[in-house]
mmCIF file of C-alpha atoms in Angstrom:
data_model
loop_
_atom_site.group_PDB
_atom_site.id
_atom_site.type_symbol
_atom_site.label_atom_id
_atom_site.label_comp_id
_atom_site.label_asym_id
_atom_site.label_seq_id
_atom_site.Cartn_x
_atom_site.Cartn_y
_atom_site.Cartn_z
ATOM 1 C CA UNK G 1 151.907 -62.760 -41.350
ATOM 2 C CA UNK G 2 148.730 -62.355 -42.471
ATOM 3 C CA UNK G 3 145.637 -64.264 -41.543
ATOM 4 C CA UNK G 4 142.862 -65.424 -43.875
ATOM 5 C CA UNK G 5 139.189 -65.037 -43.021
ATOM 6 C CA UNK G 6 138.857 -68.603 -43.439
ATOM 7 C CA UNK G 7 141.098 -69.842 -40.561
ATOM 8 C CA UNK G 8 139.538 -67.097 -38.218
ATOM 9 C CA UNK G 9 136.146 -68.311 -38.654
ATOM 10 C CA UNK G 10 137.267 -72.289 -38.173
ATOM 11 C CA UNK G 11 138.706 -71.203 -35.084
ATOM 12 C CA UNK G 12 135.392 -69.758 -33.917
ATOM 13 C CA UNK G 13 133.415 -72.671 -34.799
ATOM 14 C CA UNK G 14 135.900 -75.260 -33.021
ATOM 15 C CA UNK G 15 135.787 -73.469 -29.950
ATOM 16 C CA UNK G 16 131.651 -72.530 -30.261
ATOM 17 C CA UNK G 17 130.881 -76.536 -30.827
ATOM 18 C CA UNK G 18 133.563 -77.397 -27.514
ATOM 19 C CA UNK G 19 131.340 -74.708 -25.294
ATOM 20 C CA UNK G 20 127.535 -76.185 -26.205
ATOM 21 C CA UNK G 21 129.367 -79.265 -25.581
ATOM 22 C CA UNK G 22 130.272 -78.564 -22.321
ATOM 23 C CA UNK G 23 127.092 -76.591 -21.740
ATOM 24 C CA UNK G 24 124.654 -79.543 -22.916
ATOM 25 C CA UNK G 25 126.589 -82.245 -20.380
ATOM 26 C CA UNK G 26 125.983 -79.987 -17.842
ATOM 27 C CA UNK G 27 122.541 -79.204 -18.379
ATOM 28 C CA UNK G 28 121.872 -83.368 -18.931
ATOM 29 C CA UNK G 29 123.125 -84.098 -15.472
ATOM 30 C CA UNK G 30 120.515 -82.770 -13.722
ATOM 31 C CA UNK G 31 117.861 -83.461 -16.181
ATOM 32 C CA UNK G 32 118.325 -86.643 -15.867
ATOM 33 C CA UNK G 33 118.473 -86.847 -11.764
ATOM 34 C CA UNK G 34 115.104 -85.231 -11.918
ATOM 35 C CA UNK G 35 113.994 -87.522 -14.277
ATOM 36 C CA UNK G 36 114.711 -90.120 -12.441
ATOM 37 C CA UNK G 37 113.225 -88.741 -9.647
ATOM 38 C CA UNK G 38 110.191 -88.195 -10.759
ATOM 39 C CA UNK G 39 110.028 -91.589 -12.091
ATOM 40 C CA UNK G 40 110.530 -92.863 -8.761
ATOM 41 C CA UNK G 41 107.874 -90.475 -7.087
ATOM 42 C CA UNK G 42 105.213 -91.984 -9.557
ATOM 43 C CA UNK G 43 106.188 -95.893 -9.073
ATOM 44 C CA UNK G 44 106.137 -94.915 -5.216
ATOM 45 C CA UNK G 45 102.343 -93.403 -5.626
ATOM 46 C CA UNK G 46 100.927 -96.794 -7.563
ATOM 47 C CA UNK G 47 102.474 -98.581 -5.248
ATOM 48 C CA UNK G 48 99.948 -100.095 -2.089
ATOM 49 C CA UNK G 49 102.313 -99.366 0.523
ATOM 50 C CA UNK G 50 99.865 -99.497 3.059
ATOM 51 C CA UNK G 51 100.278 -103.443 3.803
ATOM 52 C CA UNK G 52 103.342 -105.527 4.771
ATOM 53 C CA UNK G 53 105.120 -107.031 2.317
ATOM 54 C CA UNK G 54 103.422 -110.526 3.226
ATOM 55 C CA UNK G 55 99.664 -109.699 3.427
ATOM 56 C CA UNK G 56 98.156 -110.425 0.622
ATOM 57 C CA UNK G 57 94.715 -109.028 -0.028
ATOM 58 C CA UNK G 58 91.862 -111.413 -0.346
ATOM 59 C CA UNK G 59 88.029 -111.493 0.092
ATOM 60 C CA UNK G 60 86.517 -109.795 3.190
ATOM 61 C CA UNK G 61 84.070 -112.607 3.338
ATOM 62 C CA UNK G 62 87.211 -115.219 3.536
ATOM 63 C CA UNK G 63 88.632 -113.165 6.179
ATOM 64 C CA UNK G 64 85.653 -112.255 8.795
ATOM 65 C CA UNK G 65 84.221 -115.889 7.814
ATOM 66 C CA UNK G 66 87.938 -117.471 9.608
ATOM 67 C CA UNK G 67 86.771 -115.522 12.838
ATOM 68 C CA UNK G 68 83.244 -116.875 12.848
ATOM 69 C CA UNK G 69 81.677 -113.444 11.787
ATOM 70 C CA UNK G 70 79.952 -112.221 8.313
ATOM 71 C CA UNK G 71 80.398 -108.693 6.676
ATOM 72 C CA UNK G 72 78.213 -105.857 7.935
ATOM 73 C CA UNK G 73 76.192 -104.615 5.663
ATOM 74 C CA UNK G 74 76.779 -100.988 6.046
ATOM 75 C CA UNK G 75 80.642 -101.254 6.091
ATOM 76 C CA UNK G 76 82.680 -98.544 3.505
ATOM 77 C CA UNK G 77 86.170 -98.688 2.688
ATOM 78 C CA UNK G 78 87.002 -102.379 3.813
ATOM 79 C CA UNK G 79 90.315 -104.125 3.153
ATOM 80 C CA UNK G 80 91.225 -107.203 4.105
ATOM 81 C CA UNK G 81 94.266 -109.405 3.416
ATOM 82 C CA UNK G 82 95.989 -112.517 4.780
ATOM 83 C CA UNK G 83 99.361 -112.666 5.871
ATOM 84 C CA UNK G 84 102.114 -115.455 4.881
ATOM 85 C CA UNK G 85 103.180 -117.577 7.212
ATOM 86 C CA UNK G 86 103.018 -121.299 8.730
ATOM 87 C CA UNK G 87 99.363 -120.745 10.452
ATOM 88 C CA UNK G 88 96.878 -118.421 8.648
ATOM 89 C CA UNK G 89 96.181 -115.057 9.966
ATOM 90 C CA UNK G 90 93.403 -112.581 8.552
ATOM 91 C CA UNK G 91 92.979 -109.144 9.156
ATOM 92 C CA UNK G 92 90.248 -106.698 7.720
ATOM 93 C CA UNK G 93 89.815 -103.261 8.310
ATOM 94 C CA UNK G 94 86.544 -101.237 7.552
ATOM 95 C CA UNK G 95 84.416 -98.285 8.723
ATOM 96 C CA UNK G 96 80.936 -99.196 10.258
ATOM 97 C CA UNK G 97 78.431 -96.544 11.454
ATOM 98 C CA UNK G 98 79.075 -96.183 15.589
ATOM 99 C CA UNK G 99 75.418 -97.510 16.082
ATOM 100 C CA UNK G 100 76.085 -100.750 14.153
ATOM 101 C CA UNK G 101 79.172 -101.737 15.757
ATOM 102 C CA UNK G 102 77.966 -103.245 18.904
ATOM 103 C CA UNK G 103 74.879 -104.938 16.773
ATOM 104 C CA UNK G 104 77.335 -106.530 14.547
ATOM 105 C CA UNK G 105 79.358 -107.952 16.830
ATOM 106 C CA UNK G 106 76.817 -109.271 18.712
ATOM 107 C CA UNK G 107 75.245 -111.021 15.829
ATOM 108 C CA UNK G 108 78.427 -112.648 14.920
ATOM 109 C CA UNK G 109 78.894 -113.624 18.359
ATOM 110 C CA UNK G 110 75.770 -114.659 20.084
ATOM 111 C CA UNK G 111 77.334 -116.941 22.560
ATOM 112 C CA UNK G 112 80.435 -113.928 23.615
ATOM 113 C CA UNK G 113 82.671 -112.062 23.756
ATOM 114 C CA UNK G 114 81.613 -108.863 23.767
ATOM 115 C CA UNK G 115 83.292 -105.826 23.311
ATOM 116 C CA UNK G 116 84.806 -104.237 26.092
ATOM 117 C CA UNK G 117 85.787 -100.248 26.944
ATOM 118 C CA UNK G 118 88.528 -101.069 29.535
ATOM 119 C CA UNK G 119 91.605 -103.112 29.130
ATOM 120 C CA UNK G 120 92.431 -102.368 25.341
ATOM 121 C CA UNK G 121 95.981 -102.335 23.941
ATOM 122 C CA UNK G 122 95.890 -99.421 23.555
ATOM 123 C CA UNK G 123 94.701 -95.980 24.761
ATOM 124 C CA UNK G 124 93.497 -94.872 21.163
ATOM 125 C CA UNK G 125 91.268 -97.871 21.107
ATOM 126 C CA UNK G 126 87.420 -96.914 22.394
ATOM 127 C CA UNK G 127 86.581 -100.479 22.298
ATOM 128 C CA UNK G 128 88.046 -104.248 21.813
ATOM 129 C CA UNK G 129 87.029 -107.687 21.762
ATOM 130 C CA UNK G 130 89.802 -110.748 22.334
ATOM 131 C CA UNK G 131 88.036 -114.246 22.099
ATOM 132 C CA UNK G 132 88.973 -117.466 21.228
ATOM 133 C CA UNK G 133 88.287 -119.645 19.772
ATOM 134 C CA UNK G 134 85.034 -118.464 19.272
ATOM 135 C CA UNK G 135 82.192 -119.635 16.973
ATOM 136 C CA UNK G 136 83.077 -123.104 17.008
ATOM 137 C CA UNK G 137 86.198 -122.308 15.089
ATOM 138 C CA UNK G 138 89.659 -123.045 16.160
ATOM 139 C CA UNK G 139 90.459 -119.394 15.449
ATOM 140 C CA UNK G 140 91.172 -116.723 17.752
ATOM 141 C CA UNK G 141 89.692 -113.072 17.139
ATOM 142 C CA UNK G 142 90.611 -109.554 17.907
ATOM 143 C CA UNK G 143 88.212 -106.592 17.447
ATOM 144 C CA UNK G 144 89.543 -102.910 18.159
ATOM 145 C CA UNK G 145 87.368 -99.927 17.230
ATOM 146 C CA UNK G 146 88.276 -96.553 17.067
ATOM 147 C CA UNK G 147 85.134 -94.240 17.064
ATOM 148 C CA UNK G 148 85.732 -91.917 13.778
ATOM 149 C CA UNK G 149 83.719 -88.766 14.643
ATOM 150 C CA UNK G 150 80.493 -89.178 16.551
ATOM 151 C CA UNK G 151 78.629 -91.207 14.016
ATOM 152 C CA UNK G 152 81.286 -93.529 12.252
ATOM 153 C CA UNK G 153 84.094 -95.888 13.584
ATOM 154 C CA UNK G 154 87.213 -97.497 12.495
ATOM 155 C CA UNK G 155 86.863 -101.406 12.695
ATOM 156 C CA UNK G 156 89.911 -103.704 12.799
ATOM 157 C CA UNK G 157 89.583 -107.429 12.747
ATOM 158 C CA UNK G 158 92.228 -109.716 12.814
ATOM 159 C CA UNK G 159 91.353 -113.705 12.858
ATOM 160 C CA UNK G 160 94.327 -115.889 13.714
ATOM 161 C CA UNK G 161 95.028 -120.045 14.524
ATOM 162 C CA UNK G 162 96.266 -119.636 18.035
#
């Protein structure tokens, strides 16, 4: 029993096609894990992650205006929101140049508080202010600053209904 060349060579093929097959599914596996991945490293990176999921950002001058205070002028890299919930609550966060900080709250408090060195929440706060209400408002502030180096510090302000 003789073969011919042309059932050899349809053997060869059936069985080449059935490997790249094989080969291609598992190749695609993976592919498509670290596609995926990927994809979900880029939707994580334009994503602001660096509020809670019910603060919604709003104007700075909405915000400091609710605690009876106006924006410094020299502030950089403010962000303020205002978080969901039955009574309003406002929080900002901005840096302010160490010398300004004491002039700015006491221009948006003439009357008091001022800020304080002892008694903060927490030890990585150099200075706080708790007042309310304050400014003839029926809201409640809360100052901490952490001093950012020796000329700039890290403001946080968070205006609440109490």
């Amino acid at each position: 029993m003789t073969q011919t060349p042309a059932e050899t060579v349809t053997e060869q093929a059936g069985t080449g096609r059935t490997r790249w097959g094989v080969f291609l599914a598992i190749l695609a596996v993976p592919t498509l894990v670290v596609a995926a991945l990927i994809a979900l490293l880029v939707a994580w990176l334009f994503t602001d992650d660096s509020v809670e999921a019910d603060v919604k950002k709003t104007s700075c001058v909405q915000a400091l205006a609710f605690g009876g205070a106006k924006p410094p002028a020299g502030a950089r890299d403010a962000w303020c929101g205002l978080q969901a919930g039955p009574e309003p609550r406002y929080e900002a966060s901005f840096r302010l140049r160490r010398d300004e900080v004491g002039a700015w709250v006491a221009a948006s408090y003439p009357e008091g508080p001022e800020l304080r060195t002892e008694q903060c929440r927490s030890d990585a706060v150099d200075a706080c202010l708790n007042g309310g209400p304050v400014a003839g408002k029926m809201s409640a502030v809360q100052i901490e600053v952490t001093y950012d180096g020796p000329k700039w510090s890290e403001v946080r302000f968070v205006a609440f209904t109490p």
